[in-house]
Amino acid sequence: MRPILELRNLKMYYDTQAGQVKAADDVSFVLNEGESIGLVGESGCGKTSVSMSIMRLLPENARIISGNIFFDGRDVVKLSNDEMNKIRWAGIAMIFQAAMNSLNPVYRVGDQIIEAITAHEPNVTFEEARQRVASLYKLVGLDPERMDNYPHEYSGGMKQRAIIAMSLACNPKLIIADEPTTALDVIVQDTILRELEKIQRKLNMSMIYISHDIAVIAEVASRIAIMYAGKIVEMSDSVAIFKRPAHPYTVGLMSSFPSIRGEKKELVTIPGEPPNLLNAPDHCRFVPRCPFATDECWKAVPSYTEIESNHFVACFHPQNLKKRVSINA
Amino acid sequence: MPDNEVVIKVENLNKFFPMKKSVFSRAKHFLHAVDEINFEIRKGKVLSLVGESGCGKTTTGKTLLKLYEPTNGKIIFLGRDVTHLLNTDDKKWFHSKTQMIFQDPFESLNPRKTIFDIVAEPMNIQNFGTLRKRELMVMEILKRVGISPPDAFLWRYPHELSGGQRQRVAIARALVMKPEFVVADEPTSMLDVSIRTQVMKLMMELIKEMNMSFLYITHDLAVARYMADEISVMYLGRMVEHADSEELINNPFHPYTKALISAVPVPDPEFKRKFVEIRGGIGKPIDPLPRCRFYDRCPFAMEICSQKEPELIEVGENHKVACFLYNHERR
Ligand SMILES: Nc1ncnc2c1ncn2[C@@H]1O[C@H](COP(=O)(O)OP(=O)(O)O)[C@@H](O)[C@H]1O
Ligand SMILES: Nc1ncnc2c1ncn2[C@@H]1O[C@H](COP(=O)(O)OP(=O)(O)O)[C@@H](O)[C@H]1O
Ligand code: SF4
Ligand code: SF4
Ligand SMILES: [Mg+2]
Ligand SMILES: [Mg+2]
């Protein structure tokens, strides 16, 4: 397997009047070709900041302090704006949160996708682009006849499919889907997730799924990264994350979700609230909420280490090592 | 009041919204947001309304609490017909015993009022007790919902609080006068995962402690299963299935309920879900034809389904379904 994307100790901070917001604080992971990973965490933990750093679509007050983002062998951090423009959409495409609202209401949906194609591939004729959009429509489960409709003639689910078609338009190697189904009803969410999964396999694309909902991520990702307060605190294959969570935050998350499968179980709550990322202190960010905390945890930031093969954790006292825990079936 | 007394009961409740072309024209078309709904909630019990957005959950809740006038039907609260509350005393009585908790804790709290004024509001409206008494009650309920120490929060404003804290304040306001019946409309759907569980557990505890009856509205079946004793599934204004929570989740009858359950993502990467294929998307129930509202999307649709509307019929103990597949079968 060849890595398509590698983040190495990425630090992306926002400057604000109140101080520095460490939105991505030493984030590292590798994504292989054809692989799908999930990035999970509560709102404000830095998921979108990581994806916007990869796309290099950052607001004025954001700075990449240090670290590398290797895409297809090249460090995105060091590319010029022109080079980056070529990579965006053609190399890495993104499905934004609430992207369906980003369709321009006064243009036909199909034309907006054609526009995206011809902007990146000037040699493609209008007719060729139209053909491509028609086949993309079929791929995402839309009727090509609907290409000439306007956004208001589409339902929420159809708009999201059109956005997916647009993200696929220039054959990207990597798609970042940031909360792609968060605003949708459960049946529509389900069909869209299945569609994405199917397309990803068929085209052997790499995917990063971002969600606050770990159940959604369990459906689509083969590896999962858990983010907390600007850091990845745990990453492993999905089964290990669910069956043997090592980080106390992950352990807490696993038992705090109601499920419709299996026996109805008591929910366990994680006390307290996620921290503000402003002026982060020099210790484990989870410590005020952690049932396993010791003095050590107040004194230093635990490093992100491989505690067993392909299982990374940032914690002084990782749990469930080498023993199986039962979670709801 | 005896323990299994019916606190609230609705009979053939309808709420139609007129679709006006302009202010001058009379409405010729109606959106049947709530259409012939029946249910009852007993003391200390929680009924959950579930269904996709636009199916009529919020309208049902608001109509029950008289925030909307019902188009038709009957609402019986504590044995009294409250469908049309005409005089001030009746209104006051009804509103002192019922409350609503809204979805968005950012919108539902008045930004210009202090936490004390917000929580004391129901008592002020009711002219209840002395100022000292109100203060004590506000402090007590704030402490109970986890806003502590309460005196540190009394004179703050909503914007100084986190989303989770605001929803706790909204709960405090709803419960300060110990209502008999509360409608909670997606009260945790805007909250973060870890906070959501805290607030769900808090509400469960308070429901038990205060022996209240709840209508708990949610689009999330897993949440409904956790919070509710019974679940009603709505589709385009109609109730299509009703049962005890575990029965509904484990033994659904209606094709829509089955689809809804099978579409819920399962937090277990080794679990492979069964997919129920249903076509298309949800529309709007404007002047609906007399036929099953799920007809266009139903994989089992039969001729009869396009000719009349299925009634809710009993298929098991406290288990009702509105679908022609079960009209002749009895378990
Ligand atoms: N432009 C910005 N300026 C300052 N802070 C920001 C900006 N954008 C996001 N943040 C902050 O950065 C943190 C991470 O945000 P984000 O990446 O959007 O999180 P997520 O996608 O996980 O919800 C949050 O604390 C957020 O308030
Ligand atoms: N005030 C209103 N005027 C007209 N139509 C409305 C009004 N409120 C809701 N509706 C319509 O009634 C239907 C049910 O809405 P709602 O009760 O909000 O559903 P839910 O809470 O299940 O999402 C929807 O089709 C909605 O557009
Ligand atoms: S480092 Fe300490 S405080 Fe942080 S998660 Fe691990 S045990 Fe808990
Ligand atoms: S009544 Fe007919 S169309 Fe409606 S859900 Fe049952 S089988 Fe499907
Ligand atoms: Mg985000
Ligand atoms: Mg609603």
XYZ file of C-alpha atoms and ligand atoms in Angstrom:
732
model
C 0.000 0.000 0.000
C 1.235 3.430 -0.968
C 0.557 6.449 1.223
C -1.417 9.150 -0.585
C -1.518 11.606 2.302
C 0.703 12.002 5.302
C 0.389 14.629 8.009
C 3.513 15.045 10.108
C 3.230 17.031 13.327
C 0.918 19.587 11.794
C 0.376 22.681 13.902
C -2.214 25.127 12.650
C -3.132 27.978 14.983
C -5.551 30.880 14.732
C -4.472 34.258 16.016
C -7.247 36.035 17.850
C -7.425 39.094 20.064
C -7.792 36.854 23.084
C -4.761 34.753 22.167
C -3.767 31.711 20.153
C -6.289 29.010 19.266
C -4.431 25.731 18.779
C -6.942 24.157 16.414
C -4.566 21.504 15.029
C -1.880 20.770 17.551
C 0.714 18.236 16.477
C -1.546 16.187 14.236
C 0.009 13.198 12.464
C -1.507 10.397 10.413
C -1.002 8.429 7.224
C -3.711 7.647 4.695
C -3.034 4.946 2.105
C -4.273 4.782 -1.440
C -7.784 3.366 -1.636
C -8.248 3.611 2.104
C -11.020 5.366 4.026
C -10.393 6.820 7.438
C -12.688 8.613 9.853
C -11.948 11.694 11.931
C -14.273 11.862 14.929
C -14.636 14.438 17.655
C -17.013 16.898 19.258
C -17.642 20.259 17.653
C -14.791 22.700 18.037
C -12.130 20.020 18.464
C -10.422 20.980 15.187
C -11.728 18.570 12.533
C -12.574 21.211 9.961
C -9.334 23.038 10.711
C -7.374 19.898 9.807
C -9.260 19.472 6.537
C -8.960 23.143 5.610
C -5.216 22.914 6.258
C -4.963 19.982 3.864
C -6.909 21.961 1.251
C -4.937 25.090 2.138
C -8.214 26.983 2.340
C -7.448 28.889 5.506
C -8.801 32.224 6.760
C -6.479 35.188 7.171
C -5.837 34.698 10.859
C -4.832 31.050 10.455
C -1.194 30.050 10.348
C 0.475 26.736 9.724
C 3.140 27.006 12.427
C 5.050 23.855 11.602
C 4.732 20.350 10.242
C 4.188 18.818 6.823
C 1.253 17.685 4.725
C 2.522 15.319 2.052
C 0.025 14.703 -0.714
C 1.183 12.309 -3.401
C 4.774 12.898 -2.332
C 4.662 16.702 -2.299
C 4.425 18.924 0.767
C 1.255 20.963 0.384
C 2.491 23.399 3.036
C 5.293 24.525 0.728
C 3.398 24.738 -2.573
C 2.723 28.053 -4.284
C -0.871 29.202 -4.648
C -0.840 28.301 -8.340
C 0.370 24.789 -7.685
C -2.176 24.433 -4.915
C -4.977 25.531 -7.248
C -4.097 22.638 -9.527
C -4.272 20.138 -6.696
C -7.577 21.390 -5.371
C -10.480 19.468 -6.948
C -8.201 17.612 -9.394
C -6.090 16.029 -6.641
C -8.025 16.576 -3.425
C -11.713 17.376 -3.424
C -13.811 18.308 -0.476
C -17.465 17.852 0.370
C -18.149 20.610 2.840
C -20.495 20.602 5.752
C -23.847 21.908 4.491
C -22.357 22.002 0.994
C -25.784 21.560 -0.487
C -26.470 25.170 0.428
C -23.446 26.240 -1.589
C -25.048 25.524 -4.969
C -25.728 28.783 -6.731
C -29.526 29.196 -6.904
C -29.542 31.021 -10.249
C -27.613 28.464 -12.309
C -28.683 25.007 -13.429
C -27.087 22.334 -11.268
C -25.495 20.494 -14.212
C -23.946 23.701 -15.548
C -22.283 24.341 -12.197
C -20.551 20.975 -12.390
C -19.588 21.508 -16.039
C -18.103 24.842 -14.994
C -16.029 23.096 -12.315
C -14.679 20.656 -14.924
C -13.804 23.204 -17.614
C -12.176 25.493 -15.048
C -9.667 22.771 -14.199
C -9.408 21.062 -17.550
C -9.477 23.766 -20.239
C -9.033 21.185 -23.009
C -12.321 19.494 -22.273
C -15.119 20.658 -24.551
C -18.543 21.590 -23.273
C -20.080 18.482 -24.846
C -17.446 16.210 -23.274
C -17.985 17.850 -19.895
C -21.737 17.377 -20.262
C -21.217 13.717 -21.031
C -19.033 13.375 -17.971
C -21.603 15.053 -15.748
C -24.279 12.699 -17.078
C -22.219 9.672 -16.123
C -21.384 11.209 -12.746
C -25.110 11.694 -12.171
C -25.676 8.008 -12.787
C -22.797 7.147 -10.476
C -24.275 9.089 -7.556
C -27.817 7.879 -8.175
C -29.265 10.981 -9.839
C -31.289 10.971 -13.015
C -29.178 12.728 -15.721
C -32.411 14.328 -16.965
C -32.324 16.473 -13.829
C -29.056 18.182 -14.912
C -30.959 21.117 -16.341
C -32.952 21.781 -13.169
C -32.198 24.544 -10.707
C -31.122 23.855 -7.100
C -34.568 24.696 -5.666
C -36.021 21.867 -7.739
C -33.816 19.389 -5.861
C -34.494 17.892 -2.431
C -31.810 18.126 0.260
C -30.617 14.608 -0.483
C -30.481 15.276 -4.245
C -28.445 18.434 -3.686
C -25.985 16.524 -1.553
C -25.680 13.915 -4.321
C -25.020 16.684 -6.836
C -22.275 18.016 -4.548
C -20.759 14.549 -4.432
C -20.912 14.403 -8.239
C -19.149 17.769 -8.354
C -16.438 16.585 -5.983
C -15.821 13.610 -8.289
C -15.830 15.702 -11.458
C -12.059 16.028 -11.879
C -11.161 12.485 -10.785
C -9.525 13.393 -7.484
C -7.375 10.854 -5.674
C -8.600 11.965 -2.282
C -11.961 13.180 -1.078
C -12.461 14.846 2.276
C -16.092 14.626 3.358
C -16.676 17.003 6.271
C -19.967 16.083 7.985
C -21.439 15.135 4.585
C -24.766 13.939 5.975
C -25.152 15.870 9.203
C -28.128 17.964 8.076
C -29.939 15.063 6.425
C -32.629 12.711 7.657
C -31.572 9.229 8.596
C -32.883 7.386 5.517
C -31.288 9.890 3.140
C -28.097 9.820 5.195
C -28.005 6.067 4.913
C -28.416 5.971 1.132
C -25.803 8.695 0.642
C -23.262 6.997 2.886
C -23.756 3.734 1.029
C -23.392 5.549 -2.279
C -20.146 7.191 -1.176
C -18.784 3.893 0.062
C -19.639 2.172 -3.218
C -18.056 4.905 -5.320
C -14.962 4.958 -3.153
C -14.429 1.226 -3.697
C -15.269 1.337 -7.372
C -12.864 4.178 -8.136
C -10.326 3.039 -5.523
C -10.276 6.517 -4.060
C -8.947 7.551 -0.685
C -11.444 9.127 1.686
C -11.390 11.081 4.908
C -14.802 11.090 6.563
C -15.295 13.697 9.250
C -18.149 13.469 11.727
C -19.120 14.117 15.329
C -21.144 10.890 15.134
C -19.044 7.831 15.803
C -21.837 5.533 14.609
C -21.703 7.119 11.160
C -17.931 6.722 11.057
C -18.193 3.074 12.126
C -20.259 2.462 8.999
C -17.786 3.815 6.488
C -14.212 3.979 7.777
C -11.706 1.189 8.137
C -9.496 3.231 10.455
C -10.607 5.864 12.939
C -8.835 8.848 14.477
C -10.377 10.314 17.643
C -9.759 14.029 18.049
C -9.958 15.968 21.293
C -9.021 19.617 21.816
C -6.891 20.012 18.693
C -5.100 16.689 18.970
C -5.562 13.184 17.694
C -5.694 11.272 20.975
C -6.177 7.803 19.514
C -6.029 6.125 16.126
C -6.387 2.527 15.062
C -8.468 0.244 12.889
C -12.189 0.630 13.537
C -12.596 -2.688 15.296
C -9.797 -1.953 17.767
C -11.235 1.499 18.468
C -14.626 0.005 19.262
C -13.591 -3.207 20.998
C -10.474 -2.084 22.780
C -10.504 1.695 23.143
C -7.330 2.757 24.931
C -7.734 6.477 25.483
C -10.040 7.316 28.418
C -11.949 9.776 26.216
C -12.593 7.078 23.610
C -13.595 4.671 26.385
C -16.067 7.270 27.619
C -17.484 7.960 24.153
C -18.098 4.273 23.516
C -20.439 3.879 26.464
C -22.166 7.225 26.136
C -23.946 6.498 22.850
C -27.447 5.102 22.852
C -27.802 2.332 20.271
C -30.835 0.665 18.770
C -28.992 -2.663 18.573
C -28.547 -5.182 21.352
C -29.751 -4.932 24.930
C -30.732 -1.503 26.167
C -27.838 -0.442 28.374
C -27.188 2.237 30.927
C -25.463 5.240 29.410
C -22.276 6.384 31.067
C -21.582 10.090 30.933
C -18.279 11.861 30.575
C -18.368 14.628 33.191
C -17.603 18.255 32.354
C -17.358 19.943 28.971
C -14.735 20.005 26.209
C -12.112 22.713 26.801
C -11.676 25.977 24.991
C -8.706 25.766 22.621
C -7.550 29.251 23.505
C -4.158 29.425 25.217
C -3.902 25.686 25.770
C -2.132 24.642 28.982
C 0.921 22.337 29.062
C -0.783 19.182 30.249
C -3.186 16.541 29.031
C -6.314 18.377 27.847
C -8.639 15.635 29.085
C -7.388 15.650 32.652
C -10.275 17.563 34.328
C -12.727 14.998 32.930
C -10.634 11.853 33.201
C -11.372 9.113 35.750
C -7.842 7.698 35.393
C -5.921 10.940 35.839
C -2.850 11.028 38.089
C -0.481 13.831 39.099
C 1.633 13.061 36.073
C -1.236 14.027 33.771
C -1.274 17.580 35.174
C 2.429 18.049 34.525
C 2.990 17.169 30.878
C 1.312 16.545 27.553
C 1.324 12.782 26.853
C 3.070 11.964 23.586
C 1.308 10.225 20.712
C 2.804 6.728 20.657
C 2.186 3.348 19.059
C 1.125 1.181 22.028
C 0.588 -1.875 19.864
C 0.836 -2.501 16.168
C -1.096 0.234 14.341
C -2.709 1.537 17.516
C -1.634 5.052 18.474
C -2.598 6.720 21.737
C -1.695 9.934 23.537
C -2.200 9.026 27.187
C -0.090 8.210 30.232
C -2.462 5.449 31.302
C -3.925 3.691 28.269
C -6.796 1.291 28.987
C -7.858 -2.147 27.758
C -4.434 -3.236 26.653
C -4.395 -6.866 25.532
C -7.732 -7.598 27.078
C -11.072 -7.496 25.418
C -13.862 -5.326 26.698
C -17.424 -5.955 25.799
C -19.297 -3.112 24.241
C -22.863 -3.264 23.142
C -23.277 -5.766 20.353
C -53.681 11.444 41.557
C -53.548 7.661 41.096
C -50.396 6.425 39.474
C -51.621 5.171 36.145
C -54.055 7.974 35.503
C -54.094 9.376 31.992
C -52.550 12.845 32.143
C -53.095 13.881 28.565
C -55.153 12.354 25.824
C -55.720 13.447 22.249
C -58.555 12.238 20.079
C -58.495 12.600 16.304
C -56.280 15.645 16.521
C -55.828 17.629 13.319
C -53.757 20.663 12.549
C -53.974 21.952 8.993
C -52.094 24.984 7.747
C -53.833 26.997 5.019
C -51.670 27.500 1.931
C -52.502 31.070 1.046
C -51.506 32.536 -2.282
C -51.907 36.067 -0.972
C -53.453 37.791 2.006
C -56.530 38.584 -0.068
C -57.314 35.143 -1.405
C -59.016 32.495 0.672
C -57.028 29.339 1.202
C -58.076 26.513 -1.079
C -55.257 24.171 -0.196
C -54.245 22.830 3.174
C -51.113 21.252 4.523
C -52.134 18.411 6.810
C -49.289 18.767 9.315
C -51.095 16.646 11.911
C -53.814 14.368 10.656
C -56.109 12.287 12.891
C -53.640 11.618 15.668
C -54.673 9.673 18.780
C -52.649 8.898 21.878
C -52.579 9.166 25.628
C -49.790 9.571 28.149
C -50.113 8.268 31.682
C -48.647 9.717 34.832
C -44.848 9.486 34.983
C -44.614 8.053 31.457
C -42.679 9.227 28.430
C -44.048 8.958 24.917
C -41.638 9.635 22.086
C -42.706 10.947 18.695
C -40.238 9.958 15.994
C -40.070 10.476 12.253
C -38.177 12.432 9.614
C -38.237 16.212 9.549
C -41.524 17.631 8.366
C -43.618 14.676 9.568
C -45.456 16.834 12.075
C -43.731 16.220 15.408
C -43.253 19.866 16.393
C -46.742 20.826 15.231
C -48.208 18.032 17.364
C -46.265 19.244 20.403
C -47.208 22.874 19.932
C -50.858 22.060 19.306
C -50.961 20.000 22.504
C -49.641 22.941 24.488
C -52.096 25.301 22.825
C -49.411 27.264 21.012
C -51.477 26.401 17.926
C -55.247 26.138 17.779
C -56.190 22.621 16.711
C -58.134 22.426 13.434
C -60.139 19.506 14.717
C -60.181 16.911 17.445
C -60.060 16.917 21.186
C -57.385 17.384 23.859
C -58.188 16.113 27.347
C -55.796 17.180 30.104
C -56.241 15.839 33.642
C -59.769 14.856 32.740
C -60.747 18.317 31.447
C -61.431 19.189 27.852
C -58.811 21.832 27.034
C -59.256 21.852 23.250
C -60.477 25.416 23.347
C -59.448 27.378 26.406
C -61.662 30.404 26.498
C -61.380 32.118 29.848
C -58.266 33.478 31.543
C -58.486 31.251 34.600
C -58.566 28.087 32.505
C -55.616 29.285 30.448
C -53.666 30.130 33.563
C -54.432 26.752 35.089
C -53.397 24.912 31.910
C -50.181 26.847 31.440
C -49.172 26.415 35.072
C -49.231 22.661 34.615
C -47.643 22.316 31.172
C -44.296 23.411 29.730
C -42.184 23.123 26.632
C -38.427 22.635 26.179
C -37.169 23.704 22.780
C -34.447 22.392 20.512
C -32.198 25.398 20.292
C -30.883 26.659 23.644
C -29.428 29.667 21.828
C -32.776 30.841 20.520
C -35.115 29.848 23.299
C -33.580 31.957 26.078
C -34.129 35.712 26.003
C -30.622 37.193 25.608
C -31.509 40.354 27.537
C -32.703 38.571 30.639
C -30.632 37.234 33.498
C -30.667 33.558 34.362
C -32.745 34.389 37.435
C -35.383 36.224 35.404
C -35.485 33.466 32.813
C -36.012 30.684 35.321
C -38.414 32.726 37.475
C -40.546 33.708 34.462
C -43.187 30.964 34.787
C -43.666 31.933 38.440
C -43.881 35.629 37.571
C -46.528 34.945 34.942
C -48.489 32.918 37.448
C -47.944 35.502 40.184
C -46.655 32.720 42.330
C -45.221 33.214 45.851
C -43.131 36.017 47.277
C -39.910 37.192 45.701
C -38.005 35.368 48.430
C -39.889 32.155 47.708
C -39.189 32.505 43.982
C -35.519 33.042 44.661
C -35.333 29.911 46.745
C -37.124 27.876 44.107
C -34.880 29.172 41.325
C -31.770 28.321 43.363
C -33.084 24.870 44.159
C -33.948 23.933 40.580
C -30.711 25.402 39.173
C -28.728 23.300 41.600
C -30.739 20.254 40.668
C -30.063 20.667 36.940
C -26.337 20.998 37.575
C -25.926 24.778 37.367
C -23.862 25.186 40.489
C -23.175 27.019 42.593
C -26.459 28.654 41.521
C -25.722 32.051 43.061
C -22.727 32.348 40.744
C -25.094 32.149 37.754
C -28.203 34.042 38.853
C -27.181 37.408 37.431
C -25.413 36.195 34.328
C -26.806 36.316 30.809
C -27.344 33.378 28.417
C -24.409 34.341 26.166
C -22.014 33.749 29.066
C -23.076 30.095 29.210
C -22.138 27.099 27.079
C -24.759 25.326 24.980
C -25.071 22.556 27.549
C -25.503 25.020 30.406
C -28.151 26.919 28.467
C -30.148 23.780 27.885
C -29.916 23.038 31.623
C -31.291 26.529 32.291
C -34.122 25.888 29.802
C -34.904 22.662 31.651
C -34.832 24.520 34.977
C -37.298 27.087 33.679
C -39.618 24.374 32.381
C -39.552 22.403 35.619
C -39.439 25.127 38.283
C -43.198 24.981 38.863
C -43.283 21.187 38.807
C -45.497 20.811 35.738
C -47.606 17.712 35.175
C -46.800 17.522 31.495
C -43.831 18.639 29.405
C -43.232 18.643 25.652
C -39.506 18.391 24.918
C -38.819 19.097 21.232
C -35.446 17.604 20.206
C -33.907 18.993 23.410
C -30.489 17.429 22.870
C -30.047 17.454 19.104
C -28.011 20.682 19.087
C -25.702 19.551 21.870
C -22.326 17.919 21.645
C -22.039 14.204 22.066
C -20.715 14.083 25.612
C -23.039 16.884 26.780
C -26.019 15.225 25.083
C -25.703 12.139 27.242
C -25.428 14.238 30.399
C -28.604 16.144 29.542
C -30.497 12.962 28.599
C -29.582 11.361 31.909
C -30.545 14.502 33.815
C -33.971 14.575 32.167
C -34.514 10.873 32.902
C -33.705 11.427 36.575
C -35.984 14.466 36.832
C -38.869 12.695 35.122
C -38.624 9.909 37.710
C -38.115 12.214 40.696
C -40.968 14.538 39.819
C -43.192 11.819 38.364
C -43.900 13.928 35.262
C -45.384 12.934 31.942
C -43.325 13.781 28.869
C -43.850 13.990 25.150
C -40.295 13.573 23.931
C -39.836 14.556 20.302
C -36.769 13.284 18.466
C -35.698 12.210 15.003
C -33.245 9.770 16.591
C -34.697 6.346 17.318
C -31.771 5.382 19.537
C -32.480 8.412 21.729
C -36.209 7.589 21.754
C -35.440 4.058 22.867
C -33.382 5.379 25.744
C -35.789 8.096 26.882
C -39.267 6.734 26.247
C -41.629 4.051 27.535
C -43.583 4.109 24.299
C -42.801 5.283 20.762
C -45.112 6.604 18.055
C -43.804 6.805 14.507
C -45.186 9.606 12.353
C -45.127 9.904 8.585
C -46.473 12.957 6.744
C -48.836 13.922 9.528
C -50.149 10.418 10.249
C -49.258 8.064 13.029
C -48.181 4.855 11.287
C -47.092 2.725 14.227
C -47.204 2.801 18.000
C -45.825 0.385 20.591
C -43.806 0.049 23.766
C -40.253 1.191 22.990
C -38.510 -2.186 23.080
C -41.317 -3.837 21.135
C -41.203 -1.142 18.454
C -37.440 -1.353 18.061
C -37.244 -5.144 18.103
C -40.470 -6.030 16.351
C -41.480 -3.300 13.906
C -44.392 -4.005 11.533
C -44.815 -0.973 9.295
C -42.561 -0.858 6.208
C -41.633 2.737 7.076
C -40.703 1.874 10.662
C -38.585 -0.975 9.352
C -36.809 1.325 6.918
C -36.269 3.927 9.613
C -34.791 1.402 12.025
C -32.568 -0.219 9.441
C -31.181 3.180 8.396
C -29.916 4.097 11.862
C -26.128 3.822 11.874
C -24.890 1.270 14.371
C -21.823 2.076 16.477
C -20.200 -1.280 15.804
C -17.910 -1.743 12.791
C -18.466 -5.499 12.770
C -22.222 -5.258 12.578
C -23.630 -5.528 9.075
C -26.985 -3.885 8.728
C -29.854 -5.124 6.616
C -30.822 -2.533 4.062
C -34.416 -1.842 3.272
C -34.583 -0.185 -0.091
C -37.112 2.597 -0.286
C -37.558 4.963 -3.159
C -37.529 8.712 -3.364
C -37.838 11.255 -0.632
C -40.413 12.726 1.657
C -42.874 15.276 0.252
C -45.396 17.588 1.845
C -48.897 16.500 2.842
C -50.764 19.195 0.897
C -54.362 18.111 0.213
C -53.283 14.475 0.565
C -55.189 11.893 -1.469
C -57.177 9.311 0.450
C -54.536 6.628 0.284
C -51.548 5.392 2.240
C -49.093 8.287 2.524
C -46.164 5.928 2.170
C -47.566 4.498 -1.069
C -45.076 6.151 -3.458
C -42.072 4.839 -1.572
C -43.324 1.534 -0.229
C -41.701 -1.617 -1.621
C -44.802 -3.632 -0.640
C -47.485 -1.310 -2.012
C -50.656 -3.068 -3.173
C -53.644 -1.873 -5.144
C -55.746 -1.240 -2.058
C -53.045 1.048 -0.680
C -53.792 3.578 -3.410
C -57.533 3.440 -2.837
C -57.966 4.253 0.814
C -56.085 5.255 3.881
C -55.115 2.465 6.300
C -56.418 2.817 9.867
C -54.343 2.094 12.950
C -55.218 -1.426 14.023
C -54.133 -3.494 16.982
C -51.523 -6.132 16.105
C -50.364 -6.965 19.626
C -50.624 -5.732 23.168
C -50.381 -1.937 22.969
C -48.971 -2.322 19.446
C -50.818 -0.604 16.611
C -50.004 -0.344 12.921
C -51.586 1.516 10.006
C -50.814 -0.671 7.008
C -52.892 -2.928 4.783
C -50.314 -5.691 5.038
C -51.627 -6.382 8.530
C -55.279 -5.614 8.143
C -56.382 -9.233 8.112
C -53.622 -10.793 10.133
C -53.735 -11.072 13.880
C -50.945 -12.381 16.018
N -11.220 31.687 11.839
C -11.082 31.317 13.121
N -10.537 32.144 14.039
C -10.376 31.782 15.326
N -10.745 30.591 15.808
C -11.314 29.708 14.955
C -11.513 30.020 13.584
N -12.098 28.955 12.980
C -12.261 28.023 13.936
N -11.774 28.469 15.128
C -11.722 27.733 16.393
O -10.885 26.616 16.195
C -11.363 25.496 16.905
C -11.548 24.318 15.960
O -12.607 24.609 15.062
P -13.053 23.616 13.901
O -11.854 23.155 13.190
O -14.109 24.283 13.118
O -13.652 22.411 14.749
P -14.652 21.228 14.293
O -14.668 21.156 12.810
O -14.095 20.016 14.951
O -15.992 21.579 14.872
C -12.639 25.944 17.597
O -12.317 26.266 18.923
C -13.054 27.151 16.817
O -13.753 28.056 17.646
N -46.540 27.632 10.818
C -46.588 26.832 9.748
N -47.206 27.224 8.611
C -47.274 26.399 7.532
N -46.748 25.155 7.474
C -46.113 24.717 8.571
C -45.996 25.516 9.757
N -45.292 24.804 10.683
C -45.000 23.618 10.102
N -45.500 23.562 8.838
C -45.401 22.408 7.929
O -46.011 21.331 8.594
C -45.307 20.117 8.386
C -44.876 19.540 9.713
O -43.879 20.385 10.277
P -43.245 20.129 11.706
O -44.342 19.906 12.683
O -42.312 21.227 11.993
O -42.461 18.756 11.491
P -41.267 18.101 12.314
O -41.220 18.759 13.663
O -41.624 16.655 12.376
O -40.025 18.336 11.526
C -44.161 20.459 7.456
O -44.528 20.146 6.133
C -43.994 21.955 7.662
O -43.444 22.560 6.509
S -2.986 11.290 30.130
Fe -3.926 11.069 32.138
S -5.577 12.596 32.159
Fe -4.931 12.352 30.052
S -6.332 10.836 29.253
Fe -4.531 9.709 29.937
S -4.982 9.115 32.040
Fe -6.452 10.668 31.481
S -50.534 0.356 3.428
Fe -49.609 -0.405 1.551
S -48.349 1.284 0.771
Fe -48.866 1.736 2.895
S -47.148 0.959 4.058
Fe -48.656 -0.686 4.021
S -48.134 -1.915 2.236
Fe -47.023 0.010 2.041
Mg -16.408 21.213 11.527
Mg -39.482 19.730 14.556
